[in-house]
PDB file of C-alpha atoms in Angstrom:
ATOM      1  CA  UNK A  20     281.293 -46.523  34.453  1.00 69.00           C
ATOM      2  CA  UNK A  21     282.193 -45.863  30.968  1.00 76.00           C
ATOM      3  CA  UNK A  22     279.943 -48.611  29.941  1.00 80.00           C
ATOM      4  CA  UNK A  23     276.442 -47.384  31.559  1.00 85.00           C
ATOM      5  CA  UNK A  24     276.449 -44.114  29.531  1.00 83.00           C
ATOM      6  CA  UNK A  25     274.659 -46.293  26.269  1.00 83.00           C
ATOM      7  CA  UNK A  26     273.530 -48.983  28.614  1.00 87.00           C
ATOM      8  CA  UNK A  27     270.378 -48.382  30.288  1.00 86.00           C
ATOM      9  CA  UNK A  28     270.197 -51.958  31.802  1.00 86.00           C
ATOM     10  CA  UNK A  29     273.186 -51.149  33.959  1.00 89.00           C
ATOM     11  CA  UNK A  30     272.680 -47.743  34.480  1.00 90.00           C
ATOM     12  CA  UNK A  31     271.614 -48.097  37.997  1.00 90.00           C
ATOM     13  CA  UNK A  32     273.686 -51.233  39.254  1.00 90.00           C
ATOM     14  CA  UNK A  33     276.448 -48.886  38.086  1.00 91.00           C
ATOM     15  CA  UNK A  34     275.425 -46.077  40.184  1.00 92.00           C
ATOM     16  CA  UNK A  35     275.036 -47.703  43.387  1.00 90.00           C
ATOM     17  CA  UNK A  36     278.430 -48.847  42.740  1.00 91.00           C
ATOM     18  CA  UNK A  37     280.319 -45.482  42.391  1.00 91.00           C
ATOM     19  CA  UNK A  38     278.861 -44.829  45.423  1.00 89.00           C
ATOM     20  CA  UNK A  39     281.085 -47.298  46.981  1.00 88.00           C
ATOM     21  CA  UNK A  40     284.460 -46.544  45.322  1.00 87.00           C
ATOM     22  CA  UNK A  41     285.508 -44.219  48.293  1.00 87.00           C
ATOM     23  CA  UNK A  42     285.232 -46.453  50.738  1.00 88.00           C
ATOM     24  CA  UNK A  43     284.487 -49.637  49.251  1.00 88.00           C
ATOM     25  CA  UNK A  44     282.898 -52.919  51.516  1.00 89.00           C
ATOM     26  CA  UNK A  45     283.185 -56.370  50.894  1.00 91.00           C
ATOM     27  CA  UNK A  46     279.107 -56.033  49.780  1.00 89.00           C
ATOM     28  CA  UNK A  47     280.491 -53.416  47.288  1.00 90.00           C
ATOM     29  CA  UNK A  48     282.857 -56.326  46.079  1.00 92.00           C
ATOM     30  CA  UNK A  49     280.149 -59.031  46.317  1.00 91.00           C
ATOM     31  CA  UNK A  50     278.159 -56.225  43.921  1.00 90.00           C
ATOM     32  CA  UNK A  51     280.890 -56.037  41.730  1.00 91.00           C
ATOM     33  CA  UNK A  52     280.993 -59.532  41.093  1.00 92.00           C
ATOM     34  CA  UNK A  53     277.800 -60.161  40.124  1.00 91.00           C
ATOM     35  CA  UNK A  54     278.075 -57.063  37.723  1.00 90.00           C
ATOM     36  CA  UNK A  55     280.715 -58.898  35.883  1.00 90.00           C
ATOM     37  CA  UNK A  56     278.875 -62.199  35.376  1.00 91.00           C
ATOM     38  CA  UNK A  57     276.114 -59.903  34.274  1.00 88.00           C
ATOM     39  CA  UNK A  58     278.641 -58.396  31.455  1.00 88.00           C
ATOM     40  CA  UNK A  59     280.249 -61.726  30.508  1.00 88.00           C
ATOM     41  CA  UNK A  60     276.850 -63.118  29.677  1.00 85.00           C
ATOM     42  CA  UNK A  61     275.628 -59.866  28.016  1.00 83.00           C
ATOM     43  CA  UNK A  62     278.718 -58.308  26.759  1.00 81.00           C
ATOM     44  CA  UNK A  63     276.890 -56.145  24.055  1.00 80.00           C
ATOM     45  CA  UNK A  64     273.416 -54.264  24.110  1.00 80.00           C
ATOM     46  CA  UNK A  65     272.356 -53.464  20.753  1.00 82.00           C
ATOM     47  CA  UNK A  66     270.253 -50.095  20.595  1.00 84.00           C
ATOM     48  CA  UNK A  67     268.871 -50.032  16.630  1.00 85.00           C
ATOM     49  CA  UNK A  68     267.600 -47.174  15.444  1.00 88.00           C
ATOM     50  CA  UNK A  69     265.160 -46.955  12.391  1.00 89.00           C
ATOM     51  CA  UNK A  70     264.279 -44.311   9.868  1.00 91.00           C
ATOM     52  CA  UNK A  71     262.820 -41.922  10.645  1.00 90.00           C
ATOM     53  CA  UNK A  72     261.519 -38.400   9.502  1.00 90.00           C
ATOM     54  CA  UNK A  73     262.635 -34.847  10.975  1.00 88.00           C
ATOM     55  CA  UNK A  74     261.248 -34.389  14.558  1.00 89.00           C
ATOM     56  CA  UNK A  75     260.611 -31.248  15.371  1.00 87.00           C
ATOM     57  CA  UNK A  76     260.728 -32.263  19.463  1.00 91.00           C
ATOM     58  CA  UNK A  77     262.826 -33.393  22.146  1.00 93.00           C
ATOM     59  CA  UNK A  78     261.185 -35.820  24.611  1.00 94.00           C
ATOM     60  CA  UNK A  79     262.491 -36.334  27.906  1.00 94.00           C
ATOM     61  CA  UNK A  80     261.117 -38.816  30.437  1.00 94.00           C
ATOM     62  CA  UNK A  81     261.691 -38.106  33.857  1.00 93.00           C
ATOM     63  CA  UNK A  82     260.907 -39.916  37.075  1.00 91.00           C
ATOM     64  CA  UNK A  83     262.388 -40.666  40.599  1.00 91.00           C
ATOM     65  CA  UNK A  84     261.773 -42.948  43.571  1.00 89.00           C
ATOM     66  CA  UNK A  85     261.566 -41.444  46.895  1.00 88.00           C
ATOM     67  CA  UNK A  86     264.474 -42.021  50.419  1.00 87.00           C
ATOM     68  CA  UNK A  87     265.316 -44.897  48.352  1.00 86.00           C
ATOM     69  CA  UNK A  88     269.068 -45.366  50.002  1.00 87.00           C
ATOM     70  CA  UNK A  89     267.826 -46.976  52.945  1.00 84.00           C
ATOM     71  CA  UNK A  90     270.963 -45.468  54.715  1.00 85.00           C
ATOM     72  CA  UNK A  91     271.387 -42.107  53.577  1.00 87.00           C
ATOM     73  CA  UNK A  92     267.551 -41.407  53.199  1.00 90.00           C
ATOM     74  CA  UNK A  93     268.198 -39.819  49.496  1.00 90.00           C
ATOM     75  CA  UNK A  94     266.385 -40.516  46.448  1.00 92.00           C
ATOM     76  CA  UNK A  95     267.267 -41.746  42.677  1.00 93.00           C
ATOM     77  CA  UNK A  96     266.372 -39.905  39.675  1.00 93.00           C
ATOM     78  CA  UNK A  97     265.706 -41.324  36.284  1.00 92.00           C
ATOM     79  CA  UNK A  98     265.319 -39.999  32.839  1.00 93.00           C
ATOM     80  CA  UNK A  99     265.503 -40.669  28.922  1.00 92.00           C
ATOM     81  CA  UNK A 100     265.912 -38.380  26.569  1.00 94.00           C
ATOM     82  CA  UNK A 101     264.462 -39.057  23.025  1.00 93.00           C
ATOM     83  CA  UNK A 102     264.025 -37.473  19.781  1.00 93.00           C
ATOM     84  CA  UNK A 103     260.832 -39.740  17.766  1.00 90.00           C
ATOM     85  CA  UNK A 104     261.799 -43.150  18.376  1.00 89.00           C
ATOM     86  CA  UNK A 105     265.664 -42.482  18.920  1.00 91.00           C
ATOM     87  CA  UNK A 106     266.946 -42.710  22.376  1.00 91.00           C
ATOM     88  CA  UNK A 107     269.792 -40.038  22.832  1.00 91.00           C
ATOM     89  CA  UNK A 108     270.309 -40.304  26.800  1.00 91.00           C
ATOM     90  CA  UNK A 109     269.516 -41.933  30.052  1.00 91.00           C
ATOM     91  CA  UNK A 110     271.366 -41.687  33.257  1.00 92.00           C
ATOM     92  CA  UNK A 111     270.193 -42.922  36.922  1.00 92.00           C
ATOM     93  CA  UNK A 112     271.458 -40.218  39.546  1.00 92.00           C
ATOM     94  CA  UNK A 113     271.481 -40.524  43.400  1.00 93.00           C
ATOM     95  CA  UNK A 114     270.082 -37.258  44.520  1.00 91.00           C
ATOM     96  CA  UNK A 115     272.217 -34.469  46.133  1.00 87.00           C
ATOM     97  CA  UNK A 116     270.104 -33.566  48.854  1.00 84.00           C
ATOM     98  CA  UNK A 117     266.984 -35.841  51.343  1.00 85.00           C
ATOM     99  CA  UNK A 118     263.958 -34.782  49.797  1.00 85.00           C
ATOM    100  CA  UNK A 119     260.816 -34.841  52.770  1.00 81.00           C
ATOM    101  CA  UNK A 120     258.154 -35.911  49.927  1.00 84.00           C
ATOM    102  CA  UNK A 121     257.876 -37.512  47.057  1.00 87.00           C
ATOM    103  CA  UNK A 122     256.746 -34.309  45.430  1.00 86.00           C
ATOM    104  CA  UNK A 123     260.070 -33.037  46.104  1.00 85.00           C
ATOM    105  CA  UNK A 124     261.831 -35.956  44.895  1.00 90.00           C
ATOM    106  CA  UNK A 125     259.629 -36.048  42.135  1.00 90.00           C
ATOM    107  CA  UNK A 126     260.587 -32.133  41.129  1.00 89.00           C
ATOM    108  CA  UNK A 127     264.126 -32.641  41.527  1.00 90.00           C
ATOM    109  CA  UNK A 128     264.354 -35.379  39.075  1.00 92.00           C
ATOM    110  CA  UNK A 129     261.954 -33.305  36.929  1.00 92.00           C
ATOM    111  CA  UNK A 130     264.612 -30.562  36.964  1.00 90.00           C
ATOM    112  CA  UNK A 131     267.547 -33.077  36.184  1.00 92.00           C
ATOM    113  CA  UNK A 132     265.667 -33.865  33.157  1.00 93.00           C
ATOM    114  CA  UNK A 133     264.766 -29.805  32.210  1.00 92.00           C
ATOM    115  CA  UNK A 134     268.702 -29.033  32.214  1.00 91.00           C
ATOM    116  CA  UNK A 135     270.008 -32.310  29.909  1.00 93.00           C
ATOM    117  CA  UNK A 136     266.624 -30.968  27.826  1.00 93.00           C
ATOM    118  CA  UNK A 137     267.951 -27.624  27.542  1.00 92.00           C
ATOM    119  CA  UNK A 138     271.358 -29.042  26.788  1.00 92.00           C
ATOM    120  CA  UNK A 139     270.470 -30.740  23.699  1.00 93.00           C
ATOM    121  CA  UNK A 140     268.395 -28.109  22.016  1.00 92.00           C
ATOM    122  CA  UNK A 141     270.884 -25.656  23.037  1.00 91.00           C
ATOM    123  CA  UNK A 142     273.504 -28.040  21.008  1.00 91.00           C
ATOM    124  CA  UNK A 143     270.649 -28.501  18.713  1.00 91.00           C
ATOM    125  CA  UNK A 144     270.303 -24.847  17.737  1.00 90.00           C
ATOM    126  CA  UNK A 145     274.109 -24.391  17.293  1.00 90.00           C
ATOM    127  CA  UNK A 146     273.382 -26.871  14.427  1.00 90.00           C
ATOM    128  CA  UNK A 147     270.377 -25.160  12.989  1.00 90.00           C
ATOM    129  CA  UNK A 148     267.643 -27.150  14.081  1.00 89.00           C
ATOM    130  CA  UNK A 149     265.359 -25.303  16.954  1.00 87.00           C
ATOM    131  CA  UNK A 150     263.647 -28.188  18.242  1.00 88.00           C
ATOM    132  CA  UNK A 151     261.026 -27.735  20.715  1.00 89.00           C
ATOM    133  CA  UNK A 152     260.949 -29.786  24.484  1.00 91.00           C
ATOM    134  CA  UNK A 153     258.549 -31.697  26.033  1.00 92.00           C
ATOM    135  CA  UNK A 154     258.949 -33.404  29.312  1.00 93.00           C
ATOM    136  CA  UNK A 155     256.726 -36.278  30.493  1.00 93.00           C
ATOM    137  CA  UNK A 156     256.584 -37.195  34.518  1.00 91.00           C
ATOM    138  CA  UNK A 157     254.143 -39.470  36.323  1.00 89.00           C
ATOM    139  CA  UNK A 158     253.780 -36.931  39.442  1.00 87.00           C
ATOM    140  CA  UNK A 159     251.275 -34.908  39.559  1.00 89.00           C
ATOM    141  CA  UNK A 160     252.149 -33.123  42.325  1.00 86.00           C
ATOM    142  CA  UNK A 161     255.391 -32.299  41.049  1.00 86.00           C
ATOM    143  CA  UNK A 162     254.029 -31.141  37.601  1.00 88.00           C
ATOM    144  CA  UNK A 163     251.374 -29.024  39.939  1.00 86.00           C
ATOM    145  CA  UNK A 164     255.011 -27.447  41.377  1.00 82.00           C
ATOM    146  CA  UNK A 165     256.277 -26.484  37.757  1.00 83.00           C
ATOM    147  CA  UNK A 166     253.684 -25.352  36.392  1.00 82.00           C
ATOM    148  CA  UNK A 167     252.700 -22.502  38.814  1.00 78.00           C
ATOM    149  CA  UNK A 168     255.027 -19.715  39.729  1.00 74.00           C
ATOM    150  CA  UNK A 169     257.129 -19.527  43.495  1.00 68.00           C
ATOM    151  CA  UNK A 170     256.430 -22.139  46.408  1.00 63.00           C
ATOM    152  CA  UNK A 171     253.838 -21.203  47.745  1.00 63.00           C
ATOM    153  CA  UNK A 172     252.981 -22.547  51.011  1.00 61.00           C
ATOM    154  CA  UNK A 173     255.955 -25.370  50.375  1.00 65.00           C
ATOM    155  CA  UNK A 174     258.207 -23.477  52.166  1.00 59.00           C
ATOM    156  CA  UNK A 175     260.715 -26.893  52.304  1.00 58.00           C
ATOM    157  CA  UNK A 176     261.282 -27.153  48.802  1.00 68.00           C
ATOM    158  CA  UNK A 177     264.612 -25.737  47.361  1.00 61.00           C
ATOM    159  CA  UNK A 178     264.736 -22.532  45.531  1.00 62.00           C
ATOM    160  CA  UNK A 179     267.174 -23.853  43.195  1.00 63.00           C
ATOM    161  CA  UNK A 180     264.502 -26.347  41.497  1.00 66.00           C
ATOM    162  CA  UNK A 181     262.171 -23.278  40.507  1.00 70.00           C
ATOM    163  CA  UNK A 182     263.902 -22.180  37.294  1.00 69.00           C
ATOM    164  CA  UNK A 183     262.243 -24.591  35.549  1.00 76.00           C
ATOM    165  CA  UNK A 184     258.660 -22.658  36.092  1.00 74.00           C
ATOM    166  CA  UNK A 185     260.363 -19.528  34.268  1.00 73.00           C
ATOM    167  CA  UNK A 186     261.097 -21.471  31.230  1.00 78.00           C
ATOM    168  CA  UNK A 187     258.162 -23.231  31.090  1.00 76.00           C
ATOM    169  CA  UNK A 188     256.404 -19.394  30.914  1.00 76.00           C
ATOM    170  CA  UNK A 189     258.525 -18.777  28.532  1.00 75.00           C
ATOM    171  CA  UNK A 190     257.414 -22.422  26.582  1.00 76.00           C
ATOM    172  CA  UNK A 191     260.635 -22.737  25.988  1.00 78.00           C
ATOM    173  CA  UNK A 192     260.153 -26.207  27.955  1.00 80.00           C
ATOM    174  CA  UNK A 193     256.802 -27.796  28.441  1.00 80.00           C
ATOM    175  CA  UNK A 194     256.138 -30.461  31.558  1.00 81.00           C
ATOM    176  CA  UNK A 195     253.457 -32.918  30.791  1.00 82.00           C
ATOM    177  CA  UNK A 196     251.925 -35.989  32.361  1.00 82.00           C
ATOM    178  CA  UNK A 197     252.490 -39.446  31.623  1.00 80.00           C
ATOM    179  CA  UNK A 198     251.444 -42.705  33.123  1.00 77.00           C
ATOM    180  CA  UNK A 199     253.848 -44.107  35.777  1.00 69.00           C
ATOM    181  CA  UNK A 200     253.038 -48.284  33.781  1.00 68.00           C
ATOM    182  CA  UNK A 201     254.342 -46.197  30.979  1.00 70.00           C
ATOM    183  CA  UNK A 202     257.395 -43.591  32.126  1.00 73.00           C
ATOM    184  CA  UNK A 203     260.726 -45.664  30.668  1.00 68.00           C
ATOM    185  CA  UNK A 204     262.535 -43.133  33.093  1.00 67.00           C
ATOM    186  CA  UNK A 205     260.562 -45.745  35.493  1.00 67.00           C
ATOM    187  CA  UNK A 206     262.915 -48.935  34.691  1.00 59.00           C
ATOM    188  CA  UNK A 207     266.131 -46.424  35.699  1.00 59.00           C
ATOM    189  CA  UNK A 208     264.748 -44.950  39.245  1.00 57.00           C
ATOM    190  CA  UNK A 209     262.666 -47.577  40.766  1.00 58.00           C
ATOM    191  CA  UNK A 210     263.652 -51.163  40.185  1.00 57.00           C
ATOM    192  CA  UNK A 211     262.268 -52.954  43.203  1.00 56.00           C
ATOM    193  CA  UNK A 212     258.824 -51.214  41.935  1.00 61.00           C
ATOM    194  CA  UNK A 213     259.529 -52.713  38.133  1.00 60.00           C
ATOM    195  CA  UNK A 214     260.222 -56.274  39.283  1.00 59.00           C
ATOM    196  CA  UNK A 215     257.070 -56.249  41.058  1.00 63.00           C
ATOM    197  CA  UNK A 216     254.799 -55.858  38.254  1.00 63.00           C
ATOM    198  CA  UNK A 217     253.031 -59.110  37.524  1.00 67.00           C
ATOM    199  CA  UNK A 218     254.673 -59.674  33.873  1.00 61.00           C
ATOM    200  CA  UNK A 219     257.538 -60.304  35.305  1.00 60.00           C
ATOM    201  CA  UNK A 220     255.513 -63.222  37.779  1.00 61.00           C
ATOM    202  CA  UNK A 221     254.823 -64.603  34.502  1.00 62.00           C
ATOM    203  CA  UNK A 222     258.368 -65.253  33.491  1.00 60.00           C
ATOM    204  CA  UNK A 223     259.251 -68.839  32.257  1.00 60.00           C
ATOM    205  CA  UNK A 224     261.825 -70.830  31.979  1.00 53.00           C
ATOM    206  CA  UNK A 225     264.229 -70.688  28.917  1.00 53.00           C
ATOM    207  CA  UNK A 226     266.797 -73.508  28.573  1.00 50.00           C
ATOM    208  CA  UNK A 227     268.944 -70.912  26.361  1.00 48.00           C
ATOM    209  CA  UNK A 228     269.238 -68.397  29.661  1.00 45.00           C
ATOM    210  CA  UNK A 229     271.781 -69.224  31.985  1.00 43.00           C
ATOM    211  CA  UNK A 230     270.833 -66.716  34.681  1.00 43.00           C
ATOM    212  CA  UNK A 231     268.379 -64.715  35.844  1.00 40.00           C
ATOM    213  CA  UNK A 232     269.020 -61.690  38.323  1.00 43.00           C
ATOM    214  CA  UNK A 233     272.018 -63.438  40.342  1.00 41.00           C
ATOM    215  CA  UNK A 234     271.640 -67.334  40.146  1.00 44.00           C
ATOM    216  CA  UNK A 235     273.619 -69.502  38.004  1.00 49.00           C
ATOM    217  CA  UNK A 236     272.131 -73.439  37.380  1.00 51.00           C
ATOM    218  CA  UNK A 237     274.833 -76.379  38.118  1.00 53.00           C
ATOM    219  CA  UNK A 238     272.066 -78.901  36.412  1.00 57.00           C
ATOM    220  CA  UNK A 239     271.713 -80.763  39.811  1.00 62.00           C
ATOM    221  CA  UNK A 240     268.575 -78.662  41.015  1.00 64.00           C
ATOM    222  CA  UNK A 241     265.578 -80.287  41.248  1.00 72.00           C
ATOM    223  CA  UNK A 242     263.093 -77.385  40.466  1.00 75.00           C
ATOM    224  CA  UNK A 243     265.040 -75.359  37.614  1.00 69.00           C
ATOM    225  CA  UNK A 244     262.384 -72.813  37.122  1.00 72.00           C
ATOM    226  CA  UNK A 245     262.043 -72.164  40.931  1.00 76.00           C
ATOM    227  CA  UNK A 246     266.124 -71.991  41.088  1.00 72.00           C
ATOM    228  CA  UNK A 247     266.629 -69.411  37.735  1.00 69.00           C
ATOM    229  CA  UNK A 248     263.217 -67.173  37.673  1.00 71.00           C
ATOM    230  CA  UNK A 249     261.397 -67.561  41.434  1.00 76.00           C
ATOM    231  CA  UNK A 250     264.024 -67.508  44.220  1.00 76.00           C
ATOM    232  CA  UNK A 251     266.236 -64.182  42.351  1.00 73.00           C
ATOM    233  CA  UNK A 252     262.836 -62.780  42.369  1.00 75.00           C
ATOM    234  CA  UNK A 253     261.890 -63.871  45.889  1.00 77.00           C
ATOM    235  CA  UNK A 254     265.597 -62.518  47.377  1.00 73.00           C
ATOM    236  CA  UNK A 255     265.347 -59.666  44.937  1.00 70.00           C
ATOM    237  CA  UNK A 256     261.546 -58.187  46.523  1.00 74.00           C
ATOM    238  CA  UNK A 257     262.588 -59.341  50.312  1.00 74.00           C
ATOM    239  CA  UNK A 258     262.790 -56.798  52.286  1.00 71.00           C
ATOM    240  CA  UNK A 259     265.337 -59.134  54.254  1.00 70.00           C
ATOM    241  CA  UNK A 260     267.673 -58.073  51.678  1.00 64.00           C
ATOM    242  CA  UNK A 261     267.975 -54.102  51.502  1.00 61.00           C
ATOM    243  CA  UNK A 262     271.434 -54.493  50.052  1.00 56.00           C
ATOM    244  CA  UNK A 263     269.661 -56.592  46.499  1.00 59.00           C
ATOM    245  CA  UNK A 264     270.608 -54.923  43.178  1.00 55.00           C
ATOM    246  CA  UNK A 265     269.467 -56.799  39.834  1.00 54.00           C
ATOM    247  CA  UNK A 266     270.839 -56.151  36.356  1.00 48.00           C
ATOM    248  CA  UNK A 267     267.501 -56.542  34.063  1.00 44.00           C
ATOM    249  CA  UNK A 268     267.976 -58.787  31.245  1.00 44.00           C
ATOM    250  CA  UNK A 269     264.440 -58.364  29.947  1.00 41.00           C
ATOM    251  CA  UNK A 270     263.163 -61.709  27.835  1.00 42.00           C
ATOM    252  CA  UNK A 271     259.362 -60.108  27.402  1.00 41.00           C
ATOM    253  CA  UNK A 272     257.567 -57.919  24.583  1.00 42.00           C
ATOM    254  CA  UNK A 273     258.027 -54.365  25.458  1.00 41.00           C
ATOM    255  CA  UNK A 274     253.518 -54.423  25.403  1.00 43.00           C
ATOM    256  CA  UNK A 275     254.043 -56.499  28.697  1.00 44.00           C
ATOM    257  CA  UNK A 276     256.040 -53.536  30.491  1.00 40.00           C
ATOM    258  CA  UNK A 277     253.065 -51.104  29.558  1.00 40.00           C
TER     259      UNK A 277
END
């Protein structure tokens, strides 16, 4: 686990995997496994950060799927936290609660993101520097939500996710919108959603890569390209297998993502 907290490419593989350490399953094993061969072929991730003047801001990028555990009904949330170009934070987090919309979802990943927002310019003022806080999410509904003040009519969603409207009147924290193509928090919360963007259709073959999602090559297979880059995608979008999980190791210019 100790790994994930700089590793946003195994961030959520990660997560599903606590999930099992109570109670582990031979799937949970099987998930393992395939995490490892992940690591041994991509032992490091290097994050480089460039110059870069005084910001005056701290970004955070929020965003969530919605019931994805297809057997406990609860949701994911993502989120990055940057400061300019430098990425301080991400973390993929199975919700604590179901969530009956994706509005709901939405907010409660939205308020994930406020707190480790209001963590870091809290730290950040200790040190001098009173930064403000912006925080970008794809949902508008959910931005609708945190922008107003009470529930209104939504009489399902929990009073505990409202304290974010207060410091937004107070702009101590503002909640803007962002396009889902280009919310990082996207890659973090909804993976089946992120593989099924056509760049990633347009994938070829690279006799340097060993493995792509789950698939090693023994050199006997008589369509290579079919065996690394279309059948991991194939198993990896079936809904045949619920249980998938895929540890991006992304080959493409960051434009194609976008």
């Amino acid at each position: 686990n100790y790994l994930a907290a700089d590793r946003p490419d195994i961030m959520y593989a990660t997560k599903e995997l606590c999930r099992g350490m109570a109670a582990p399953t031979s799937v949970m094993w099987h998930r393992l496994k395939r995490l490892g061969r992940y690591l041994v072929g991509n032992s490091r991730t290097v994050l480089e950060y460039d110059w870069q003047s005084h910001e005056a801001e701290v970004t955070g990028y929020s965003d969530s799927d919605w019931a994805g555990c297809r057997v406990t009904g609860r949701s994911t949330s993502g989120g990055a936290l940057m400061i300019g170009g430098h990425f301080l934070k991400g973390w993929s987090r199975t919700q604590n609660h179901v969530t009956m919309s994706s509005a709901e979802a939405e907010l409660v990943a939205m308020v994930k993101c406020s707190a480790e927002l209001m963590g870091v310019r809290s730290m950040m003022l200790d040190w001098g520097d009173d930064s403000s806080g912006n925080i970008y999410a794809d949902s508008s509904a959910a931005l609708a939500i945190a922008k107003r003040k009470g529930a209104g009519k939504l009489r399902h969603i929990n009073v505990g996710s409202l304290w974010i409207q207060e410091r937004q009147d107070k702009q101590e924290i503002e909640h803007r919108k962002v396009i889902g193509t280009e919310n990082p928090a996207d890659m973090v919360g909804k993976v089946r959603e992120t593989f099924s963007k056509d760049c990633f259709h347009r994938l070829t073959h690279r006799p340097e890569m060993t493995m792509t999602g789950r698939t090693y090559a023994s050199g006997r297979e008589t369509d290579l390209e079919d065996w690394l880059i279309e059948k991991p995608l194939r198993n990896l979008l079936s809904t045949d297998y619920p249980w998938a999980v895929s540890y991006t190791h992304l080959t493409l210019p960051t434009s194609d993502l976008v």
